[in-house]
């Protein structure tokens, strides 16, 4: 099973006419099916099938928590206890599911447990899991999502400086590798890393820093010929100055 991408957990769209159904609508039913299968069918504990079912259920449960944006403190305690027990089981035993480049490993489980802790407002445990991912991830495949989650967590705690530090780290690394799409693509969509930094500055009332950022973005986008983005950021700057 492929790991959850950077924005998969955070950009869940409303259903529209003629659109494809949101797959998360089927998660509750599938979670019940898995629970019954684990309880009533002859599945050998610690088998590959057992591991795969635990992970499938845990991943869907975490996705639903994020989509609903509800703290686990206000949800069914039995379900949340079962979820954290499943993730602890997979992490403590260093379980591996599948093979090849997209093998599911401890890094996937740590990411989901960190998100669970964030939903529980257990921010220190969440940070510990994200930092462990960065330390263990020799391929760098999870680095960006872990740094992003750290930035989100520090923002939730109220540490704006560290929230900015970690998003800036992602942006600096992307710039050095010329991954400009992640920096400037789709200004209006609100889904880029730059827009996350803008959101931090807006919500923390750092108007002077935000003005400087807008001016920098306008220059950079004009330089590389992305005039729609430059116009979009110019409008943002104009609106900010009028406030």
Coordinates of N, CA and C in Angstrom, one line a residue:
X1 N 0.8 -1.2 0.0 CA 0.0 0.0 0.0 C 0.9 1.2 0.0
X2 N 0.6 2.2 -0.8 CA 1.4 3.3 -1.0 C 1.3 4.2 0.3
X3 N 2.3 4.9 0.7 CA 2.2 5.8 1.8 C 1.3 7.0 1.5
X4 N 0.8 7.6 2.5 CA -0.1 8.8 2.3 C 0.8 9.9 1.9
X5 N 0.4 10.6 0.8 CA 1.2 11.8 0.3 C 1.0 13.0 1.2
X6 N 1.7 14.0 0.9 CA 1.8 15.2 1.7 C 0.4 15.9 2.0
X7 N -0.4 16.0 1.0 CA -1.7 16.7 1.2 C -2.9 15.7 1.1
X8 N -2.7 14.4 1.0 CA -3.8 13.5 0.9 C -4.7 13.6 2.1
X9 N -4.1 13.8 3.3 CA -4.9 13.8 4.5 C -5.6 15.1 4.8
X10 N -5.1 16.2 4.1 CA -5.5 17.5 4.4 C -6.4 18.2 3.4
X11 N -6.5 17.6 2.1 CA -7.3 18.2 1.1 C -8.4 17.2 0.6
X12 N -9.5 17.1 1.4 CA -10.6 16.2 1.1 C -11.7 17.0 0.6
X13 N -12.1 16.8 -0.6 CA -13.1 17.7 -1.3 C -14.5 17.3 -1.1
X14 N -15.4 18.3 -1.1 CA -16.9 18.0 -1.1 C -17.3 17.3 -2.4
X15 N -18.4 16.5 -2.2 CA -18.9 15.9 -3.4 C -19.7 16.9 -4.3
X16 N -19.5 16.8 -5.6 CA -20.2 17.6 -6.5 C -21.0 16.8 -7.5
X17 N -21.9 17.4 -8.2 CA -22.7 16.6 -9.2 C -21.7 16.0 -10.3
X18 N -22.0 14.8 -10.6 CA -21.2 14.1 -11.6 C -19.7 13.8 -11.2
X19 N -19.4 14.1 -10.0 CA -18.0 13.8 -9.5 C -18.0 12.4 -9.0
X20 N -16.7 11.9 -8.9 CA -16.6 10.5 -8.3 C -16.8 10.6 -6.8
X21 N -17.4 9.6 -6.2 CA -17.7 9.6 -4.8 C -16.4 9.6 -4.0
X22 N -16.5 10.3 -2.9 CA -15.3 10.4 -1.9 C -15.1 9.0 -1.4
X23 N -13.9 8.4 -1.6 CA -13.7 7.0 -1.1 C -13.8 6.9 0.4
X24 N -13.6 8.0 1.1 CA -13.7 7.9 2.6 C -15.2 7.6 3.0
X25 N -16.1 7.8 2.1 CA -17.5 7.4 2.5 C -17.7 5.9 2.7
X26 N -16.8 5.2 2.1 CA -16.9 3.7 2.3 C -16.0 3.2 3.4
X27 N -15.2 4.1 4.1 CA -14.3 3.6 5.1 C -15.1 3.0 6.3
X28 N -16.1 3.7 6.9 CA -16.8 3.1 8.0 C -17.3 1.7 7.8
X29 N -17.9 1.4 6.7 CA -18.3 0.0 6.4 C -17.2 -0.9 6.3
X30 N -16.1 -0.5 5.6 CA -14.9 -1.4 5.5 C -14.3 -1.6 6.8
X31 N -14.2 -0.6 7.7 CA -13.7 -0.8 9.0 C -14.4 -1.8 9.8
X32 N -15.8 -1.8 9.7 CA -16.6 -2.8 10.4 C -16.3 -4.2 9.9
X33 N -16.2 -4.3 8.5 CA -15.9 -5.6 7.9 C -14.5 -6.2 8.4
X34 N -13.5 -5.3 8.5 CA -12.2 -5.8 8.9 C -12.3 -6.2 10.4
X35 N -13.0 -5.4 11.2 CA -13.1 -5.7 12.6 C -13.7 -7.1 12.8
X36 N -14.8 -7.4 12.1 CA -15.5 -8.7 12.2 C -14.6 -9.8 11.7
X37 N -13.8 -9.5 10.6 CA -12.9 -10.5 10.1 C -11.8 -10.9 11.1
X38 N -11.3 -9.9 11.7 CA -10.3 -10.1 12.7 C -10.8 -10.8 14.0
X39 N -12.0 -10.6 14.3 CA -12.6 -11.2 15.5 C -13.1 -12.6 15.3
X40 N -13.7 -12.8 14.2 CA -14.5 -14.1 14.0 C -13.9 -15.1 13.0
X41 N -12.9 -14.7 12.2 CA -12.4 -15.6 11.3 C -11.1 -16.1 11.7
X42 N -10.7 -17.2 11.2 CA -9.5 -17.9 11.6 C -8.3 -17.3 10.9
X43 N -7.9 -16.1 11.4 CA -6.7 -15.4 10.9 C -5.6 -15.5 11.9
X44 N -4.5 -16.1 11.6 CA -3.4 -16.3 12.5 C -2.8 -15.0 12.9
X45 N -2.8 -14.8 14.2 CA -2.2 -13.5 14.7 C -0.7 -13.5 14.3
X46 N -0.3 -12.3 13.9 CA 1.1 -12.1 13.5 C 1.4 -12.6 12.1
X47 N 0.3 -13.0 11.4 CA 0.5 -13.4 10.0 C 0.5 -12.2 9.1
X48 N 0.9 -12.4 7.9 CA 1.0 -11.2 6.9 C -0.4 -10.7 6.7
X49 N -1.5 -11.5 6.6 CA -2.8 -11.1 6.4 C -3.3 -10.3 7.6
X50 N -3.0 -10.7 8.8 CA -3.3 -10.0 10.0 C -2.7 -8.6 10.1
X51 N -1.4 -8.5 9.7 CA -0.8 -7.2 9.7 C -1.4 -6.3 8.6
X52 N -1.7 -6.8 7.5 CA -2.3 -6.0 6.4 C -3.7 -5.5 6.8
X53 N -4.5 -6.3 7.5 CA -5.8 -5.9 7.9 C -5.7 -4.8 9.0
X54 N -4.8 -5.0 10.0 CA -4.6 -4.0 11.0 C -4.2 -2.7 10.4
X55 N -3.3 -2.7 9.4 CA -2.9 -1.4 8.8 C -4.0 -0.8 8.0
X56 N -4.7 -1.6 7.2 CA -5.8 -1.0 6.4 C -6.8 -0.3 7.3
X57 N -7.2 -1.0 8.4 CA -8.1 -0.4 9.3 C -7.6 0.9 10.0
X58 N -6.3 0.8 10.4 CA -5.7 2.0 11.1 C -5.6 3.2 10.2
X59 N -5.2 3.0 8.9 CA -5.0 4.1 8.0 C -6.3 4.7 7.7
X60 N -7.4 3.9 7.5 CA -8.7 4.5 7.2 C -9.2 5.3 8.5
X61 N -9.0 4.8 9.6 CA -9.4 5.5 10.9 C -8.7 6.8 11.0
X62 N -7.4 6.9 10.8 CA -6.7 8.1 10.9 C -7.2 9.1 9.8
X63 N -7.4 8.6 8.6 CA -7.9 9.5 7.6 C -9.3 10.1 7.9
X64 N -10.2 9.3 8.5 CA -11.5 9.8 8.9 C -11.3 10.8 10.1
X65 N -10.4 10.6 11.0 CA -10.2 11.6 12.1 C -9.8 12.9 11.5
X66 N -8.9 12.9 10.5 CA -8.4 14.1 9.9 C -9.5 14.8 9.1
X67 N -10.3 14.0 8.4 CA -11.3 14.6 7.6 C -12.4 15.3 8.5
X68 N -12.7 14.6 9.6 CA -13.7 15.2 10.5 C -13.2 16.3 11.3
X69 N -11.8 16.4 11.5 CA -11.2 17.4 12.3 C -11.7 17.4 13.7
X70 N -12.0 16.2 14.2 CA -12.5 16.1 15.6 C -11.4 15.5 16.5
X71 N -11.3 16.1 17.6 CA -10.3 15.6 18.6 C -10.7 14.2 19.0
X72 N -9.7 13.3 19.2 CA -10.0 11.9 19.7 C -10.6 12.0 21.1
X73 N -10.4 13.1 21.8 CA -11.0 13.2 23.1 C -12.5 13.3 23.1
X74 N -13.1 13.6 21.9 CA -14.5 13.7 21.8 C -15.1 12.5 21.0
X75 N -14.3 11.5 20.7 CA -14.8 10.4 20.0 C -14.8 9.1 20.9
X76 N -15.3 8.0 20.4 CA -15.5 6.8 21.1 C -14.1 6.3 21.7
X77 N -14.0 6.2 23.0 CA -12.7 5.9 23.6 C -12.3 4.5 23.2
X78 N -13.2 3.5 23.1 CA -12.9 2.2 22.7 C -12.2 2.1 21.3
X79 N -12.8 2.9 20.4 CA -12.3 2.9 19.0 C -10.9 3.5 19.0
X80 N -10.7 4.6 19.7 CA -9.4 5.3 19.7 C -8.3 4.4 20.4
X81 N -8.7 3.7 21.4 CA -7.8 2.9 22.1 C -7.3 1.7 21.2
X82 N -8.3 1.2 20.5 CA -8.0 0.1 19.6 C -7.1 0.6 18.5
X83 N -7.3 1.8 18.0 CA -6.5 2.4 16.9 C -5.0 2.5 17.4
X84 N -4.8 3.1 18.5 CA -3.5 3.3 19.0 C -2.8 2.0 19.3
X85 N -3.5 1.1 19.8 CA -3.0 -0.3 20.1 C -2.5 -0.9 18.8
X86 N -3.3 -0.8 17.7 CA -2.9 -1.4 16.5 C -1.6 -0.7 15.9
X87 N -1.6 0.6 16.0 CA -0.4 1.3 15.5 C 0.9 1.0 16.4
X88 N 0.7 0.9 17.7 CA 1.8 0.5 18.6 C 2.3 -0.9 18.2
X89 N 1.4 -1.8 18.0 CA 1.7 -3.2 17.6 C 2.6 -3.2 16.4
X90 N 2.1 -2.5 15.3 CA 2.9 -2.5 14.1 C 4.2 -1.8 14.2
X91 N 4.3 -0.8 15.0 CA 5.6 -0.1 15.2 C 6.5 -0.9 16.0
X92 N 6.1 -1.4 17.2 CA 6.9 -2.1 18.1 C 7.5 -3.3 17.5
X93 N 6.8 -4.0 16.6 CA 7.3 -5.2 15.9 C 8.0 -4.9 14.6
X94 N 8.1 -3.7 14.2 CA 8.8 -3.3 13.0 C 8.2 -4.1 11.8
X95 N 6.9 -4.1 11.7 CA 6.2 -4.9 10.7 C 6.5 -4.3 9.3
X96 N 6.6 -5.1 8.3 CA 6.7 -4.7 6.9 C 5.6 -5.4 6.1
X97 N 4.9 -4.6 5.3 CA 3.8 -5.1 4.5 C 4.1 -4.9 3.0
X98 N 4.0 -6.0 2.2 CA 4.3 -5.8 0.8 C 5.8 -5.8 0.5
X99 N 6.1 -5.5 -0.7 CA 7.5 -5.5 -1.2 C 7.7 -4.4 -2.1
X100 N 9.0 -4.2 -2.4 CA 9.3 -3.2 -3.5 C 9.4 -1.7 -2.9
X101 N 9.3 -0.8 -3.9 CA 9.5 0.6 -3.5 C 8.4 1.2 -2.6
X102 N 7.2 0.6 -2.7 CA 6.1 1.1 -1.9 C 5.8 0.2 -0.8
X103 N 6.7 -0.6 -0.3 CA 6.5 -1.4 0.9 C 6.1 -0.5 2.1
X104 N 5.1 -1.0 2.8 CA 4.6 -0.3 4.0 C 5.5 -0.7 5.2
X105 N 6.0 0.3 5.8 CA 7.0 0.1 6.9 C 6.7 0.9 8.2
X106 N 7.6 0.8 9.1 CA 7.5 1.5 10.3 C 7.3 3.1 10.1
X107 N 7.8 3.6 9.0 CA 7.7 5.0 8.8 C 6.2 5.4 8.5
X108 N 5.5 4.5 7.8 CA 4.1 4.8 7.5 C 3.3 4.8 8.9
X109 N 3.7 3.8 9.7 CA 2.9 3.6 11.0 C 3.2 4.8 11.9
X110 N 4.5 5.3 11.9 CA 4.9 6.4 12.8 C 4.1 7.7 12.3
X111 N 4.0 7.9 11.0 CA 3.4 9.0 10.5 C 1.9 9.1 10.9
X112 N 1.2 7.9 10.8 CA -0.2 7.9 11.2 C -0.3 8.0 12.7
X113 N 0.6 7.4 13.5 CA 0.5 7.6 14.9 C 0.7 9.0 15.3
X114 N 1.7 9.7 14.6 CA 1.9 11.1 14.9 C 0.6 11.9 14.7
X115 N 0.0 11.6 13.6 CA -1.3 12.3 13.2 C -2.4 12.0 14.3
X116 N -2.4 10.8 14.7 CA -3.4 10.4 15.8 C -3.1 11.2 17.1
X117 N -1.8 11.3 17.4 CA -1.4 12.1 18.6 C -1.8 13.6 18.4
X118 N -1.6 14.1 17.2 CA -2.0 15.5 17.0 C -3.5 15.7 17.2
X119 N -4.3 14.8 16.7 CA -5.7 14.9 16.9 C -6.1 14.7 18.4
X120 N -5.2 14.1 19.1 CA -5.5 13.9 20.6 C -4.9 15.1 21.4
X121 N -4.4 16.1 20.6 CA -3.6 17.2 21.2 C -2.5 16.8 22.1
X122 N -2.0 15.6 21.8 CA -0.8 15.1 22.5 C 0.4 15.5 21.6
X123 N 0.7 16.8 21.6 CA 1.6 17.3 20.6 C 3.1 16.9 20.8
X124 N 3.5 16.7 22.0 CA 4.9 16.3 22.2 C 5.1 14.9 21.7
X125 N 4.2 14.0 21.9 CA 4.3 12.6 21.3 C 4.3 12.7 19.8
X126 N 3.4 13.6 19.2 CA 3.4 13.7 17.8 C 4.7 14.2 17.2
X127 N 5.3 15.2 17.9 CA 6.6 15.7 17.4 C 7.6 14.6 17.5
X128 N 7.6 13.8 18.6 CA 8.6 12.7 18.7 C 8.5 11.7 17.6
X129 N 7.3 11.4 17.1 CA 7.1 10.5 16.0 C 7.6 11.1 14.7
X130 N 7.3 12.3 14.5 CA 7.7 13.0 13.2 C 9.2 13.1 13.2
X131 N 9.8 13.5 14.3 CA 11.3 13.6 14.3 C 12.0 12.2 14.1
X132 N 11.3 11.2 14.7 CA 11.9 9.8 14.5 C 11.8 9.4 13.0
X133 N 10.8 9.8 12.3 CA 10.7 9.5 10.9 C 11.9 10.2 10.1
X134 N 12.1 11.4 10.4 CA 13.2 12.1 9.7 C 14.6 11.4 10.0
X135 N 14.8 11.0 11.3 CA 16.0 10.3 11.6 C 16.2 9.0 11.0
X136 N 15.1 8.3 10.8 CA 15.1 6.9 10.2 C 15.0 6.8 8.7
X137 N 14.5 7.9 8.1 CA 14.2 7.8 6.7 C 15.4 8.1 5.8
X138 N 16.1 7.0 5.5 CA 17.3 7.1 4.7 C 17.1 7.5 3.3
X139 N 15.9 7.1 2.8 CA 15.5 7.4 1.4 C 15.1 8.9 1.2
X140 N 14.6 9.5 2.3 CA 14.1 10.9 2.2 C 12.7 10.9 1.7
X141 N 12.0 9.8 1.5 CA 10.7 9.7 0.9 C 9.6 10.4 1.8
X142 N 9.9 10.3 3.1 CA 8.9 10.8 4.1 C 9.3 12.2 4.7
X143 N 10.5 12.7 4.2 CA 11.0 13.9 4.9 C 10.1 15.1 4.8
X144 N 9.6 15.4 3.6 CA 8.8 16.6 3.4 C 7.5 16.5 4.2
X145 N 6.8 15.4 4.2 CA 5.6 15.3 4.9 C 5.8 15.4 6.4
X146 N 6.9 14.8 6.9 CA 7.3 14.9 8.3 C 7.6 16.4 8.7
X147 N 8.3 17.1 7.9 CA 8.6 18.5 8.2 C 7.4 19.3 8.2
X148 N 6.5 19.0 7.3 CA 5.2 19.7 7.2 C 4.4 19.5 8.4
X149 N 4.3 18.3 8.8 CA 3.5 17.9 10.0 C 4.1 18.6 11.2
X150 N 5.4 18.7 11.3 CA 6.0 19.4 12.4 C 5.7 20.8 12.5
X151 N 5.7 21.5 11.3 CA 5.3 22.9 11.2 C 3.8 23.0 11.7
X152 N 2.9 22.2 11.2 CA 1.5 22.2 11.6 C 1.4 22.1 13.1
X153 N 2.2 21.1 13.7 CA 2.1 20.9 15.1 C 2.6 22.1 16.0
X154 N 3.7 22.6 15.6 CA 4.2 23.8 16.3 C 3.2 25.0 16.2
X155 N 2.5 25.1 15.0 CA 1.5 26.2 14.9 C 0.4 25.9 15.9
X156 N 0.0 24.6 16.0 CA -1.1 24.3 16.9 C -0.7 24.6 18.4
X157 N 0.5 24.4 18.7 CA 1.0 24.7 20.0 C 1.1 26.2 20.3
X158 N 1.3 27.0 19.2 CA 1.4 28.4 19.3 C 2.8 28.9 19.2
X159 N 3.7 28.0 18.8 CA 5.1 28.4 18.6 C 5.3 28.8 17.1
X160 N 5.0 30.0 16.8 CA 5.0 30.5 15.4 C 6.4 30.5 14.8
X161 N 7.4 30.8 15.6 CA 8.7 30.8 15.0 C 9.2 29.5 14.5
X162 N 8.9 28.4 15.3 CA 9.3 27.1 14.9 C 8.4 26.6 13.8
X163 N 7.1 27.0 13.8 CA 6.2 26.6 12.6 C 6.8 27.2 11.3
X164 N 7.3 28.4 11.4 CA 7.9 29.0 10.2 C 9.2 28.4 9.8
X165 N 10.0 28.0 10.9 CA 11.3 27.4 10.6 C 11.2 26.2 9.8
X166 N 10.2 25.3 10.2 CA 10.1 24.0 9.5 C 9.5 24.1 8.1
X167 N 8.6 25.1 7.9 CA 8.1 25.2 6.5 C 9.2 25.8 5.7
X168 N 10.0 26.8 6.2 CA 11.1 27.4 5.5 C 12.1 26.3 5.1
X169 N 12.3 25.3 6.0 CA 13.3 24.3 5.7 C 12.8 23.5 4.4
X170 N 11.5 23.2 4.4 CA 11.0 22.5 3.2 C 11.2 23.4 1.9
X171 N 10.9 24.6 2.0 CA 11.0 25.6 0.9 C 12.4 25.7 0.5
X172 N 13.3 25.8 1.4 CA 14.8 26.0 1.1 C 15.3 24.7 0.3
X173 N 14.9 23.6 0.8 CA 15.3 22.3 0.2 C 14.7 22.2 -1.2
X174 N 13.5 22.6 -1.4 CA 12.8 22.5 -2.7 C 13.5 23.5 -3.7
X175 N 13.9 24.7 -3.2 CA 14.5 25.6 -4.0 C 15.9 25.1 -4.5
X176 N 16.6 24.5 -3.6 CA 18.0 24.0 -3.9 C 17.9 22.9 -4.9
X177 N 16.8 22.2 -4.9 CA 16.6 21.1 -5.9 C 15.7 21.5 -7.1
X178 N 15.4 22.8 -7.1 CA 14.6 23.4 -8.2 C 13.3 22.7 -8.4
X179 N 12.6 22.4 -7.3 CA 11.3 21.8 -7.3 C 10.3 23.0 -7.2
X180 N 10.3 23.8 -8.3 CA 9.5 25.1 -8.2 C 8.0 24.8 -8.1
X181 N 7.5 23.7 -8.6 CA 6.1 23.5 -8.6 C 5.6 23.5 -7.1
X182 N 6.3 22.9 -6.2 CA 5.9 22.9 -4.8 C 5.9 24.3 -4.2
X183 N 6.8 25.2 -4.7 CA 6.9 26.5 -4.2 C 5.8 27.5 -4.7
X184 N 5.5 27.5 -5.9 CA 4.8 28.5 -6.5 C 3.5 28.1 -7.3
X185 N 3.3 26.8 -7.5 CA 2.3 26.4 -8.3 C 0.9 26.7 -7.7
X186 N 0.0 27.1 -8.6 CA -1.4 27.3 -8.2 C -1.6 28.2 -7.0
X187 N -1.2 29.4 -7.1 CA -1.4 30.4 -6.0 C -2.8 30.4 -5.4
X188 N -3.8 30.4 -6.3 CA -5.2 30.5 -5.9 C -5.7 29.3 -5.2
X189 N -5.1 28.1 -5.4 CA -5.7 26.9 -4.8 C -5.5 26.8 -3.3
X190 N -4.6 27.5 -2.8 CA -4.4 27.4 -1.3 C -3.7 26.1 -0.9
X191 N -3.2 25.3 -1.8 CA -2.7 24.0 -1.5 C -1.1 23.9 -1.5
X192 N -0.5 25.0 -1.8 CA 1.0 24.9 -1.9 C 1.6 25.2 -0.6
X193 N 2.9 24.9 -0.5 CA 3.6 25.1 0.8 C 3.7 26.6 1.0
X194 N 3.9 27.4 0.0 CA 3.9 28.9 0.2 C 2.6 29.3 0.8
X195 N 1.5 28.8 0.4 CA 0.2 29.2 0.9 C 0.1 28.8 2.4
X196 N 0.7 27.7 2.8 CA 0.7 27.4 4.2 C 1.5 28.4 5.0
X197 N 2.7 28.9 4.5 CA 3.4 29.9 5.1 C 2.6 31.2 5.2
X198 N 2.0 31.6 4.1 CA 1.1 32.7 4.1 C 0.0 32.6 5.2
X199 N -0.5 31.5 5.3 CA -1.6 31.2 6.3 C -1.0 31.4 7.8
X200 N 0.2 30.9 8.0 CA 0.8 31.1 9.3 C 1.0 32.6 9.6
X201 N 1.5 33.3 8.7 CA 1.7 34.7 8.9 C 0.4 35.5 9.1
X202 N -0.6 35.2 8.3 CA -1.9 35.8 8.4 C -2.5 35.6 9.8
X203 N -2.5 34.3 10.2 CA -3.2 34.0 11.4 C -2.5 34.5 12.7
X204 N -1.1 34.7 12.5 CA -0.4 35.2 13.7 C -0.2 36.7 13.7
X205 N -0.8 37.4 12.7 CA -0.8 38.8 12.6 C 0.6 39.4 12.3
X206 N 1.4 38.7 11.5 CA 2.7 39.2 11.2 C 2.6 39.9 9.8
X207 N 2.0 41.0 9.8 CA 1.7 41.7 8.6 C 3.0 42.2 7.8
X208 N 3.9 42.7 8.6 CA 5.2 43.2 7.9 C 5.9 42.1 7.2
X209 N 6.0 40.9 7.9 CA 6.7 39.8 7.3 C 5.9 39.3 6.1
X210 N 4.6 39.3 6.2 CA 3.8 38.8 5.0 C 3.9 39.8 3.8
X211 N 4.0 41.1 4.1 CA 4.2 42.0 3.0 C 5.5 41.7 2.3
X212 N 6.6 41.5 3.1 CA 7.9 41.1 2.5 C 7.8 39.8 1.7
X213 N 7.1 38.8 2.2 CA 7.0 37.6 1.5 C 6.2 37.7 0.2
X214 N 5.1 38.5 0.2 CA 4.4 38.7 -1.1 C 5.3 39.4 -2.1
X215 N 6.1 40.4 -1.7 CA 6.9 41.1 -2.7 C 8.0 40.2 -3.2
X216 N 8.5 39.3 -2.4 CA 9.5 38.3 -2.9 C 8.9 37.4 -3.9
X217 N 7.7 36.9 -3.6 CA 7.0 35.9 -4.5 C 6.7 36.6 -5.8
X218 N 6.3 37.8 -5.8 CA 6.0 38.5 -7.0 C 7.2 38.6 -7.9
X219 N 8.3 39.0 -7.3 CA 9.6 39.1 -8.1 C 10.0 37.7 -8.6
X220 N 9.9 36.7 -7.8 CA 10.4 35.4 -8.2 C 9.5 34.8 -9.4
X221 N 8.2 35.0 -9.2 CA 7.3 34.5 -10.3 C 7.4 35.2 -11.6
X222 N 7.6 36.5 -11.5 CA 7.8 37.3 -12.7 C 9.1 36.9 -13.4
X223 N 10.1 36.6 -12.6 CA 11.5 36.2 -13.1 C 11.4 34.9 -13.9
X224 N 10.6 34.0 -13.5 CA 10.5 32.7 -14.2 C 9.3 32.6 -15.1
X225 N 8.6 33.8 -15.3 CA 7.6 33.8 -16.3 C 6.3 33.3 -15.9
X226 N 6.0 33.1 -14.6 CA 4.7 32.6 -14.1 C 3.9 33.8 -13.8
X227 N 3.3 34.5 -14.8 CA 2.7 35.7 -14.6 C 1.3 35.6 -13.9
X228 N 0.6 34.5 -14.1 CA -0.6 34.3 -13.4 C -0.4 34.3 -11.9
X229 N 0.7 33.6 -11.5 CA 1.0 33.5 -10.1 C 1.4 34.9 -9.5
X230 N 2.2 35.6 -10.3 CA 2.6 36.9 -9.9 C 1.4 37.8 -9.7
X231 N 0.5 37.7 -10.6 CA -0.7 38.5 -10.5 C -1.5 38.2 -9.2
X232 N -1.6 36.9 -9.0 CA -2.4 36.4 -7.8 C -1.7 36.9 -6.5
X233 N -0.4 36.8 -6.4 CA 0.3 37.3 -5.2 C 0.2 38.8 -5.1
X234 N 0.2 39.5 -6.3 CA 0.0 41.0 -6.3 C -1.3 41.4 -5.7
X235 N -2.4 40.6 -6.0 CA -3.7 40.9 -5.5 C -3.7 40.6 -4.0
X236 N -3.0 39.6 -3.6 CA -2.9 39.3 -2.1 C -2.2 40.4 -1.4
X237 N -1.2 41.0 -2.0 CA -0.5 42.1 -1.4 C -1.3 43.3 -1.3
X238 N -2.1 43.6 -2.4 CA -2.9 44.8 -2.4 C -4.0 44.7 -1.3
X239 N -4.6 43.5 -1.2 CA -5.7 43.3 -0.2 C -5.1 43.5 1.2
X240 N -3.9 43.0 1.4 CA -3.3 43.1 2.7 C -3.0 44.5 3.1
X241 N -2.5 45.3 2.2 CA -2.2 46.7 2.4 C -3.5 47.5 2.7
X242 N -4.6 47.1 2.1 CA -5.9 47.8 2.3 C -6.5 47.5 3.7
X243 N -6.0 46.5 4.4 CA -6.6 46.2 5.7 C -6.2 47.2 6.8

